[in-house]
């Protein structure tokens, strides 16, 4: 019998053993030569902690509030596609695990269960991820269905006017299952003769003309707050504020879109300086340890979203695997806070981390 995983990274190894190659490659892969994918993780390793000592840390509280919703720890579940490829129960198992952990899950528009099915699974706070289609009435229907089903916010993914070049999916001729939320709304031919069926789907459906001038139309569809995911610059952060977004997610789409795109860890600081506390700034990508969460919070994020590790936990152990991944990250974050002299999330500050360049300068 295989040993039980003791950290999140070990779930990735176990998932590789249980998933078909095409499916594992889909979840694990990034754009082109995957430099940015590797850099997403490596940037955390190059950022050093500056712990404080002799602080009473006998009572550490991980809880925080996002858009008025209290969660057990600043660790949310990112929108990730097609969970039933990883486990027969799919995203409903993920939703139950999120509810049990007391956190927020962002449901992917390309889920293999409908917004209504997931909402009926358990009582929890959920957000819904939205893309804008060439047929914009589809996006309107999805946003309104999510609101009727009790979702508390919409997350607009803004970095995908076209799909990034994901070479593993091209090589494997990825076949995409039916996307449950689109049944009765969209019917397309997914051509895998030239490569990825997902790329074929995206090229036929995604609206590459959607721009800042269209945000008021999007806001007219729903009374829910709308966050924007995919911001990587201070300039776009300011435009997002001016457009009335309720929150910003600093993200490079898990390194699945633009190759050699700057790793977002230190872009949190650029974005938070531009935002000046007007809306929450969240972060996703590359989180594999509780210390990674700590570093992201120290640089300015109010919470992080975790994607691939959730999928790996689901693939290996279903709902209990997702719970375990969240538990591991929370336990490691609590330990990092304790050893750094922080009793509350609000006490984690920029003074708790150093970049390599700052370390070098301090030695000169």
mmCIF file of C-alpha atoms in Angstrom:
data_model
loop_
_atom_site.group_PDB
_atom_site.id
_atom_site.type_symbol
_atom_site.label_atom_id
_atom_site.label_comp_id
_atom_site.label_asym_id
_atom_site.label_seq_id
_atom_site.Cartn_x
_atom_site.Cartn_y
_atom_site.Cartn_z
ATOM 1 C CA UNK A 1 0.000 0.000 0.000
ATOM 2 C CA UNK A 2 1.362 3.426 -0.969
ATOM 3 C CA UNK A 3 2.359 5.746 1.852
ATOM 4 C CA UNK A 4 -0.072 8.513 2.731
ATOM 5 C CA UNK A 5 0.961 11.899 1.313
ATOM 6 C CA UNK A 6 2.398 14.254 3.900
ATOM 7 C CA UNK A 7 2.414 17.398 1.735
ATOM 8 C CA UNK A 8 0.564 18.816 -1.244
ATOM 9 C CA UNK A 9 3.356 18.086 -3.741
ATOM 10 C CA UNK A 10 3.044 14.355 -3.071
ATOM 11 C CA UNK A 11 -0.567 14.445 -4.273
ATOM 12 C CA UNK A 12 0.743 15.494 -7.702
ATOM 13 C CA UNK A 13 2.928 12.381 -7.926
ATOM 14 C CA UNK A 14 0.067 10.128 -6.850
ATOM 15 C CA UNK A 15 -2.320 11.796 -9.310
ATOM 16 C CA UNK A 16 0.094 11.140 -12.159
ATOM 17 C CA UNK A 17 -0.084 7.439 -11.262
ATOM 18 C CA UNK A 18 -3.889 7.223 -11.251
ATOM 19 C CA UNK A 19 -4.893 9.505 -14.125
ATOM 20 C CA UNK A 20 -4.647 8.691 -17.855
ATOM 21 C CA UNK A 21 -1.708 10.534 -19.420
ATOM 22 C CA UNK A 22 -3.920 12.806 -21.552
ATOM 23 C CA UNK A 23 -5.900 13.910 -18.486
ATOM 24 C CA UNK A 24 -2.892 14.418 -16.213
ATOM 25 C CA UNK A 25 -1.142 16.412 -18.939
ATOM 26 C CA UNK A 26 -4.247 18.584 -19.346
ATOM 27 C CA UNK A 27 -4.325 19.458 -15.656
ATOM 28 C CA UNK A 28 -0.577 19.748 -15.138
ATOM 29 C CA UNK A 29 0.495 21.402 -18.382
ATOM 30 C CA UNK A 30 1.275 25.012 -19.236
ATOM 31 C CA UNK A 31 1.817 27.105 -22.339
ATOM 32 C CA UNK A 32 4.525 26.300 -24.884
ATOM 33 C CA UNK A 33 7.807 25.212 -23.242
ATOM 34 C CA UNK A 34 6.309 25.701 -19.744
ATOM 35 C CA UNK A 35 9.000 28.112 -18.502
ATOM 36 C CA UNK A 36 6.355 30.261 -16.829
ATOM 37 C CA UNK A 37 4.786 27.192 -15.241
ATOM 38 C CA UNK A 38 8.082 26.346 -13.555
ATOM 39 C CA UNK A 39 8.675 29.986 -12.642
ATOM 40 C CA UNK A 40 5.317 30.216 -10.884
ATOM 41 C CA UNK A 41 6.611 27.783 -8.263
ATOM 42 C CA UNK A 42 10.266 28.862 -8.305
ATOM 43 C CA UNK A 43 9.459 32.494 -7.468
ATOM 44 C CA UNK A 44 8.142 31.396 -4.084
ATOM 45 C CA UNK A 45 11.339 29.500 -3.410
ATOM 46 C CA UNK A 46 13.410 32.618 -4.143
ATOM 47 C CA UNK A 47 11.429 34.703 -1.664
ATOM 48 C CA UNK A 48 12.763 34.489 1.882
ATOM 49 C CA UNK A 49 10.933 34.813 5.188
ATOM 50 C CA UNK A 50 11.918 37.245 7.957
ATOM 51 C CA UNK A 51 10.448 35.705 11.132
ATOM 52 C CA UNK A 52 9.924 37.587 14.394
ATOM 53 C CA UNK A 53 10.447 35.821 17.715
ATOM 54 C CA UNK A 54 9.280 35.995 21.340
ATOM 55 C CA UNK A 55 5.709 36.705 20.342
ATOM 56 C CA UNK A 56 2.820 35.017 22.132
ATOM 57 C CA UNK A 57 1.439 32.745 19.413
ATOM 58 C CA UNK A 58 -0.531 30.420 21.646
ATOM 59 C CA UNK A 59 -3.735 31.421 19.838
ATOM 60 C CA UNK A 60 -3.388 31.781 16.048
ATOM 61 C CA UNK A 61 -6.474 32.763 14.040
ATOM 62 C CA UNK A 62 -6.348 32.063 10.274
ATOM 63 C CA UNK A 63 -9.806 33.414 9.474
ATOM 64 C CA UNK A 64 -10.378 36.370 7.166
ATOM 65 C CA UNK A 65 -13.173 38.079 5.240
ATOM 66 C CA UNK A 66 -13.555 38.341 1.457
ATOM 67 C CA UNK A 67 -16.320 40.587 0.064
ATOM 68 C CA UNK A 68 -17.997 40.414 3.456
ATOM 69 C CA UNK A 69 -17.894 36.604 3.673
ATOM 70 C CA UNK A 70 -15.896 35.096 6.536
ATOM 71 C CA UNK A 71 -13.736 32.113 5.607
ATOM 72 C CA UNK A 72 -11.681 29.831 7.835
ATOM 73 C CA UNK A 73 -8.374 30.729 6.170
ATOM 74 C CA UNK A 74 -7.242 32.943 3.281
ATOM 75 C CA UNK A 75 -7.184 29.919 0.969
ATOM 76 C CA UNK A 76 -9.931 29.603 -1.650
ATOM 77 C CA UNK A 77 -10.512 27.133 -4.482
ATOM 78 C CA UNK A 78 -9.720 28.480 -7.948
ATOM 79 C CA UNK A 79 -11.924 27.766 -10.967
ATOM 80 C CA UNK A 80 -10.607 24.602 -12.631
ATOM 81 C CA UNK A 81 -12.292 22.729 -15.446
ATOM 82 C CA UNK A 82 -13.915 19.330 -15.811
ATOM 83 C CA UNK A 83 -13.418 17.691 -12.419
ATOM 84 C CA UNK A 84 -15.135 14.501 -13.543
ATOM 85 C CA UNK A 85 -12.060 13.757 -15.617
ATOM 86 C CA UNK A 86 -10.266 13.435 -12.275
ATOM 87 C CA UNK A 87 -12.957 11.656 -10.246
ATOM 88 C CA UNK A 88 -16.460 10.262 -10.943
ATOM 89 C CA UNK A 89 -18.105 12.623 -8.422
ATOM 90 C CA UNK A 90 -16.426 15.610 -10.020
ATOM 91 C CA UNK A 91 -16.924 19.140 -8.793
ATOM 92 C CA UNK A 92 -19.764 18.236 -6.435
ATOM 93 C CA UNK A 93 -17.171 16.435 -4.286
ATOM 94 C CA UNK A 94 -14.935 19.523 -4.476
ATOM 95 C CA UNK A 95 -17.852 21.734 -3.435
ATOM 96 C CA UNK A 96 -18.592 19.583 -0.402
ATOM 97 C CA UNK A 97 -14.938 19.683 0.610
ATOM 98 C CA UNK A 98 -14.894 23.486 0.282
ATOM 99 C CA UNK A 99 -17.990 23.730 2.462
ATOM 100 C CA UNK A 100 -16.469 21.432 5.080
ATOM 101 C CA UNK A 101 -13.288 23.530 5.100
ATOM 102 C CA UNK A 102 -15.285 26.738 5.505
ATOM 103 C CA UNK A 103 -13.933 28.372 2.369
ATOM 104 C CA UNK A 104 -15.133 29.725 -0.982
ATOM 105 C CA UNK A 105 -15.029 27.749 -4.213
ATOM 106 C CA UNK A 106 -15.115 29.483 -7.588
ATOM 107 C CA UNK A 107 -17.036 27.190 -9.924
ATOM 108 C CA UNK A 108 -15.595 26.948 -13.422
ATOM 109 C CA UNK A 109 -17.884 27.764 -16.330
ATOM 110 C CA UNK A 110 -16.615 24.521 -17.871
ATOM 111 C CA UNK A 111 -17.680 22.357 -14.960
ATOM 112 C CA UNK A 112 -18.986 18.865 -15.614
ATOM 113 C CA UNK A 113 -21.931 19.612 -13.305
ATOM 114 C CA UNK A 114 -24.368 22.504 -13.677
ATOM 115 C CA UNK A 115 -24.441 25.561 -11.449
ATOM 116 C CA UNK A 116 -27.721 24.277 -10.049
ATOM 117 C CA UNK A 117 -26.396 20.781 -9.313
ATOM 118 C CA UNK A 118 -23.407 22.182 -7.447
ATOM 119 C CA UNK A 119 -25.605 24.633 -5.506
ATOM 120 C CA UNK A 120 -27.798 21.739 -4.361
ATOM 121 C CA UNK A 121 -24.783 19.793 -3.078
ATOM 122 C CA UNK A 122 -24.270 21.715 0.137
ATOM 123 C CA UNK A 123 -24.787 25.077 1.783
ATOM 124 C CA UNK A 124 -21.697 27.190 1.206
ATOM 125 C CA UNK A 125 -20.536 30.455 -0.307
ATOM 126 C CA UNK A 126 -19.681 30.010 -3.986
ATOM 127 C CA UNK A 127 -18.577 32.310 -6.784
ATOM 128 C CA UNK A 128 -19.059 31.581 -10.498
ATOM 129 C CA UNK A 129 -16.398 32.024 -13.173
ATOM 130 C CA UNK A 130 -17.559 33.563 -16.441
ATOM 131 C CA UNK A 131 -16.077 33.831 -19.923
ATOM 132 C CA UNK A 132 -17.652 35.987 -22.610
ATOM 133 C CA UNK A 133 -18.803 34.167 -25.736
ATOM 134 C CA UNK A 134 -19.203 35.398 -29.279
ATOM 135 C CA UNK A 135 -22.894 34.761 -28.670
ATOM 136 C CA UNK A 136 -23.091 37.027 -25.645
ATOM 137 C CA UNK A 137 -26.569 35.867 -24.717
ATOM 138 C CA UNK A 138 -24.914 32.640 -23.482
ATOM 139 C CA UNK A 139 -22.815 34.594 -20.979
ATOM 140 C CA UNK A 140 -25.922 36.489 -19.910
ATOM 141 C CA UNK A 141 -27.855 33.270 -19.287
ATOM 142 C CA UNK A 142 -24.999 31.739 -17.275
ATOM 143 C CA UNK A 143 -24.551 34.826 -15.070
ATOM 144 C CA UNK A 144 -28.277 34.983 -14.347
ATOM 145 C CA UNK A 145 -28.510 31.253 -13.626
ATOM 146 C CA UNK A 146 -25.648 31.585 -11.161
ATOM 147 C CA UNK A 147 -27.359 34.465 -9.384
ATOM 148 C CA UNK A 148 -30.667 32.570 -9.165
ATOM 149 C CA UNK A 149 -28.820 29.521 -7.794
ATOM 150 C CA UNK A 150 -27.394 31.544 -4.923
ATOM 151 C CA UNK A 151 -23.832 32.226 -6.060
ATOM 152 C CA UNK A 152 -22.453 35.305 -4.351
ATOM 153 C CA UNK A 153 -20.145 36.790 -6.995
ATOM 154 C CA UNK A 154 -19.108 36.503 -10.626
ATOM 155 C CA UNK A 155 -15.435 36.090 -11.556
ATOM 156 C CA UNK A 156 -14.708 37.343 -15.071
ATOM 157 C CA UNK A 157 -11.681 35.612 -16.593
ATOM 158 C CA UNK A 158 -10.215 38.384 -18.713
ATOM 159 C CA UNK A 159 -6.949 36.918 -20.023
ATOM 160 C CA UNK A 160 -8.334 34.537 -22.643
ATOM 161 C CA UNK A 161 -9.355 36.315 -25.859
ATOM 162 C CA UNK A 162 -7.665 33.295 -27.420
ATOM 163 C CA UNK A 163 -6.472 30.065 -25.855
ATOM 164 C CA UNK A 164 -2.774 29.783 -25.063
ATOM 165 C CA UNK A 165 -0.700 27.242 -26.973
ATOM 166 C CA UNK A 166 -0.827 24.175 -24.724
ATOM 167 C CA UNK A 167 1.407 21.759 -26.539
ATOM 168 C CA UNK A 168 0.709 18.708 -24.386
ATOM 169 C CA UNK A 169 -2.997 18.977 -25.287
ATOM 170 C CA UNK A 170 -2.124 19.387 -28.969
ATOM 171 C CA UNK A 171 0.153 16.369 -28.863
ATOM 172 C CA UNK A 172 -2.429 14.257 -27.011
ATOM 173 C CA UNK A 173 -5.328 15.445 -29.207
ATOM 174 C CA UNK A 174 -7.269 16.294 -26.065
ATOM 175 C CA UNK A 175 -10.931 15.323 -26.176
ATOM 176 C CA UNK A 176 -13.223 17.578 -24.153
ATOM 177 C CA UNK A 177 -16.377 16.121 -22.543
ATOM 178 C CA UNK A 178 -19.757 17.839 -22.683
ATOM 179 C CA UNK A 179 -19.770 21.000 -20.601
ATOM 180 C CA UNK A 180 -22.945 20.678 -18.561
ATOM 181 C CA UNK A 181 -23.611 24.388 -18.154
ATOM 182 C CA UNK A 182 -23.686 24.837 -21.916
ATOM 183 C CA UNK A 183 -26.154 22.086 -22.727
ATOM 184 C CA UNK A 184 -28.996 23.565 -24.759
ATOM 185 C CA UNK A 185 -27.056 26.814 -25.209
ATOM 186 C CA UNK A 186 -24.148 25.865 -27.433
ATOM 187 C CA UNK A 187 -23.382 23.075 -29.856
ATOM 188 C CA UNK A 188 -20.050 22.928 -31.636
ATOM 189 C CA UNK A 189 -17.803 20.499 -33.454
ATOM 190 C CA UNK A 190 -14.586 19.944 -31.519
ATOM 191 C CA UNK A 191 -12.005 19.148 -34.167
ATOM 192 C CA UNK A 192 -9.131 17.078 -32.749
ATOM 193 C CA UNK A 193 -7.605 16.222 -36.131
ATOM 194 C CA UNK A 194 -5.234 19.179 -35.879
ATOM 195 C CA UNK A 195 -4.669 18.868 -32.150
ATOM 196 C CA UNK A 196 -6.517 19.899 -28.998
ATOM 197 C CA UNK A 197 -10.297 19.726 -28.907
ATOM 198 C CA UNK A 198 -10.234 22.449 -26.244
ATOM 199 C CA UNK A 199 -8.364 24.785 -28.587
ATOM 200 C CA UNK A 200 -10.924 24.041 -31.295
ATOM 201 C CA UNK A 201 -13.755 24.815 -28.875
ATOM 202 C CA UNK A 202 -12.162 28.073 -27.698
ATOM 203 C CA UNK A 203 -11.490 29.381 -31.204
ATOM 204 C CA UNK A 204 -15.128 28.835 -32.164
ATOM 205 C CA UNK A 205 -16.718 30.292 -29.053
ATOM 206 C CA UNK A 206 -14.671 32.888 -27.142
ATOM 207 C CA UNK A 207 -15.242 36.551 -27.943
ATOM 208 C CA UNK A 208 -11.842 38.075 -28.705
ATOM 209 C CA UNK A 209 -13.454 41.499 -29.256
ATOM 210 C CA UNK A 210 -14.599 41.839 -25.633
ATOM 211 C CA UNK A 211 -12.910 44.876 -24.046
ATOM 212 C CA UNK A 212 -13.147 47.507 -21.315
ATOM 213 C CA UNK A 213 -15.933 49.310 -23.172
ATOM 214 C CA UNK A 214 -18.144 46.235 -22.725
ATOM 215 C CA UNK A 215 -17.925 46.012 -18.934
ATOM 216 C CA UNK A 216 -21.092 48.049 -18.336
ATOM 217 C CA UNK A 217 -23.014 45.504 -20.433
ATOM 218 C CA UNK A 218 -21.625 42.722 -18.239
ATOM 219 C CA UNK A 219 -22.552 44.576 -15.060
ATOM 220 C CA UNK A 220 -26.092 45.061 -16.363
ATOM 221 C CA UNK A 221 -26.644 41.290 -16.394
ATOM 222 C CA UNK A 222 -26.508 40.759 -12.638
ATOM 223 C CA UNK A 223 -26.706 42.475 -9.281
ATOM 224 C CA UNK A 224 -23.814 40.325 -8.020
ATOM 225 C CA UNK A 225 -20.378 41.837 -7.408
ATOM 226 C CA UNK A 226 -17.960 41.044 -10.239
ATOM 227 C CA UNK A 227 -14.261 40.330 -9.755
ATOM 228 C CA UNK A 228 -11.780 40.377 -12.623
ATOM 229 C CA UNK A 229 -9.224 37.572 -12.933
ATOM 230 C CA UNK A 230 -6.045 37.903 -14.996
ATOM 231 C CA UNK A 231 -4.702 41.323 -13.984
ATOM 232 C CA UNK A 232 -0.896 41.592 -14.147
ATOM 233 C CA UNK A 233 -0.165 45.330 -14.325
ATOM 234 C CA UNK A 234 -0.834 48.487 -12.339
ATOM 235 C CA UNK A 235 -2.311 50.042 -15.483
ATOM 236 C CA UNK A 236 -4.979 47.349 -15.837
ATOM 237 C CA UNK A 237 -5.613 47.379 -12.082
ATOM 238 C CA UNK A 238 -6.497 51.084 -12.316
ATOM 239 C CA UNK A 239 -8.762 50.436 -15.307
ATOM 240 C CA UNK A 240 -10.473 47.664 -13.321
ATOM 241 C CA UNK A 241 -11.140 50.077 -10.453
ATOM 242 C CA UNK A 242 -12.501 52.706 -12.824
ATOM 243 C CA UNK A 243 -14.740 50.074 -14.442
ATOM 244 C CA UNK A 244 -16.300 49.234 -11.090
ATOM 245 C CA UNK A 245 -14.984 45.725 -10.441
ATOM 246 C CA UNK A 246 -15.462 44.556 -6.857
ATOM 247 C CA UNK A 247 -12.133 42.744 -6.659
ATOM 248 C CA UNK A 248 -8.984 41.840 -8.591
ATOM 249 C CA UNK A 249 -7.310 38.450 -8.959
ATOM 250 C CA UNK A 250 -3.638 38.686 -9.910
ATOM 251 C CA UNK A 251 -3.227 35.667 -12.186
ATOM 252 C CA UNK A 252 -1.401 34.418 -15.264
ATOM 253 C CA UNK A 253 -3.958 31.615 -15.716
ATOM 254 C CA UNK A 254 -1.727 29.021 -14.114
ATOM 255 C CA UNK A 255 0.913 29.707 -16.803
ATOM 256 C CA UNK A 256 -1.441 28.259 -19.409
ATOM 257 C CA UNK A 257 -1.769 31.364 -21.576
ATOM 258 C CA UNK A 258 1.238 33.583 -22.362
ATOM 259 C CA UNK A 259 4.739 32.102 -22.269
ATOM 260 C CA UNK A 260 7.481 34.186 -20.583
ATOM 261 C CA UNK A 261 4.752 36.143 -18.840
ATOM 262 C CA UNK A 262 6.096 37.680 -15.617
ATOM 263 C CA UNK A 263 5.499 35.550 -12.541
ATOM 264 C CA UNK A 264 2.743 37.203 -10.565
ATOM 265 C CA UNK A 265 4.089 36.810 -7.045
ATOM 266 C CA UNK A 266 5.833 40.192 -6.978
ATOM 267 C CA UNK A 267 3.225 41.724 -9.255
ATOM 268 C CA UNK A 268 0.905 41.548 -6.250
ATOM 269 C CA UNK A 269 2.854 44.486 -4.864
ATOM 270 C CA UNK A 270 2.557 46.474 -8.092
ATOM 271 C CA UNK A 271 -1.179 45.868 -8.230
ATOM 272 C CA UNK A 272 -1.870 46.546 -4.545
ATOM 273 C CA UNK A 273 -0.005 49.855 -4.736
ATOM 274 C CA UNK A 274 -2.199 50.858 -7.677
ATOM 275 C CA UNK A 275 -5.388 49.682 -5.966
ATOM 276 C CA UNK A 276 -4.638 51.476 -2.657
ATOM 277 C CA UNK A 277 -7.105 49.363 -0.706
ATOM 278 C CA UNK A 278 -10.129 50.297 -2.790
ATOM 279 C CA UNK A 279 -10.993 46.642 -3.561
ATOM 280 C CA UNK A 280 -9.603 43.283 -2.378
ATOM 281 C CA UNK A 281 -6.638 41.888 -4.302
ATOM 282 C CA UNK A 282 -6.454 38.089 -4.499
ATOM 283 C CA UNK A 283 -3.779 35.888 -6.036
ATOM 284 C CA UNK A 284 -3.581 32.520 -7.768
ATOM 285 C CA UNK A 285 -0.914 30.240 -9.190
ATOM 286 C CA UNK A 286 2.041 28.254 -7.878
ATOM 287 C CA UNK A 287 0.735 27.760 -4.331
ATOM 288 C CA UNK A 288 2.119 24.459 -3.036
ATOM 289 C CA UNK A 289 2.924 25.203 0.600
ATOM 290 C CA UNK A 290 1.477 27.117 3.517
ATOM 291 C CA UNK A 291 4.615 29.251 3.413
ATOM 292 C CA UNK A 292 3.649 30.188 -0.172
ATOM 293 C CA UNK A 293 0.317 31.444 1.151
ATOM 294 C CA UNK A 294 2.155 33.401 3.858
ATOM 295 C CA UNK A 295 4.474 35.020 1.295
ATOM 296 C CA UNK A 296 1.592 36.022 -0.988
ATOM 297 C CA UNK A 297 -0.219 37.606 1.958
ATOM 298 C CA UNK A 298 2.937 39.410 3.068
ATOM 299 C CA UNK A 299 3.351 40.944 -0.374
ATOM 300 C CA UNK A 300 -0.216 42.233 -0.323
ATOM 301 C CA UNK A 301 -2.794 39.608 -1.289
ATOM 302 C CA UNK A 302 -5.862 39.272 0.942
ATOM 303 C CA UNK A 303 -6.290 35.608 0.007
ATOM 304 C CA UNK A 304 -5.018 33.040 -2.477
ATOM 305 C CA UNK A 305 -6.806 30.643 -4.789
ATOM 306 C CA UNK A 306 -5.505 27.107 -5.290
ATOM 307 C CA UNK A 307 -6.085 25.148 -8.491
ATOM 308 C CA UNK A 308 -3.964 22.156 -9.494
ATOM 309 C CA UNK A 309 -3.423 20.761 -5.952
ATOM 310 C CA UNK A 310 -7.207 20.593 -5.506
ATOM 311 C CA UNK A 311 -7.524 18.543 -8.693
ATOM 312 C CA UNK A 312 -4.716 16.222 -7.602
ATOM 313 C CA UNK A 313 -6.326 15.661 -4.219
ATOM 314 C CA UNK A 314 -9.649 14.937 -5.929
ATOM 315 C CA UNK A 315 -8.022 12.454 -8.327
ATOM 316 C CA UNK A 316 -6.292 10.539 -5.546
ATOM 317 C CA UNK A 317 -8.900 10.500 -2.783
ATOM 318 C CA UNK A 318 -12.055 12.221 -4.013
ATOM 319 C CA UNK A 319 -13.739 14.572 -1.552
ATOM 320 C CA UNK A 320 -11.449 13.516 1.296
ATOM 321 C CA UNK A 321 -8.412 14.282 -0.891
ATOM 322 C CA UNK A 322 -9.598 17.838 -1.484
ATOM 323 C CA UNK A 323 -10.237 18.240 2.245
ATOM 324 C CA UNK A 324 -6.736 16.943 2.952
ATOM 325 C CA UNK A 325 -5.089 19.384 0.534
ATOM 326 C CA UNK A 326 -6.892 22.318 2.154
ATOM 327 C CA UNK A 327 -6.078 20.996 5.617
ATOM 328 C CA UNK A 328 -2.379 20.636 4.763
ATOM 329 C CA UNK A 329 -2.152 24.185 3.437
ATOM 330 C CA UNK A 330 -4.012 25.567 6.456
ATOM 331 C CA UNK A 331 -1.826 23.641 8.919
ATOM 332 C CA UNK A 332 1.345 24.804 7.184
ATOM 333 C CA UNK A 333 0.094 28.406 7.107
ATOM 334 C CA UNK A 334 -0.678 28.268 10.832
ATOM 335 C CA UNK A 335 2.827 26.952 11.506
ATOM 336 C CA UNK A 336 4.410 29.649 9.305
ATOM 337 C CA UNK A 337 2.431 32.324 11.136
ATOM 338 C CA UNK A 338 3.423 30.933 14.521
ATOM 339 C CA UNK A 339 7.106 30.754 13.641
ATOM 340 C CA UNK A 340 6.997 34.249 12.159
ATOM 341 C CA UNK A 341 5.290 35.827 15.153
ATOM 342 C CA UNK A 342 1.856 36.432 13.628
ATOM 343 C CA UNK A 343 -1.376 35.593 15.465
ATOM 344 C CA UNK A 344 -3.778 36.970 12.850
ATOM 345 C CA UNK A 345 -3.725 37.212 9.076
ATOM 346 C CA UNK A 346 -3.760 41.018 9.345
ATOM 347 C CA UNK A 347 -0.415 40.885 11.161
ATOM 348 C CA UNK A 348 1.386 39.400 8.135
ATOM 349 C CA UNK A 349 3.168 42.343 6.521
ATOM 350 C CA UNK A 350 5.716 43.177 3.844
ATOM 351 C CA UNK A 351 8.400 43.243 6.564
ATOM 352 C CA UNK A 352 8.066 39.454 6.861
ATOM 353 C CA UNK A 353 9.563 38.723 3.404
ATOM 354 C CA UNK A 354 12.615 39.606 1.332
ATOM 355 C CA UNK A 355 13.407 39.176 -2.339
ATOM 356 C CA UNK A 356 16.782 37.876 -3.469
ATOM 357 C CA UNK A 357 17.696 41.363 -4.690
ATOM 358 C CA UNK A 358 16.851 42.842 -1.290
ATOM 359 C CA UNK A 359 19.010 40.235 0.416
ATOM 360 C CA UNK A 360 21.933 40.990 -1.920
ATOM 361 C CA UNK A 361 21.569 44.742 -1.394
ATOM 362 C CA UNK A 362 21.549 44.275 2.386
ATOM 363 C CA UNK A 363 24.914 42.508 2.138
ATOM 364 C CA UNK A 364 26.643 45.221 0.121
#
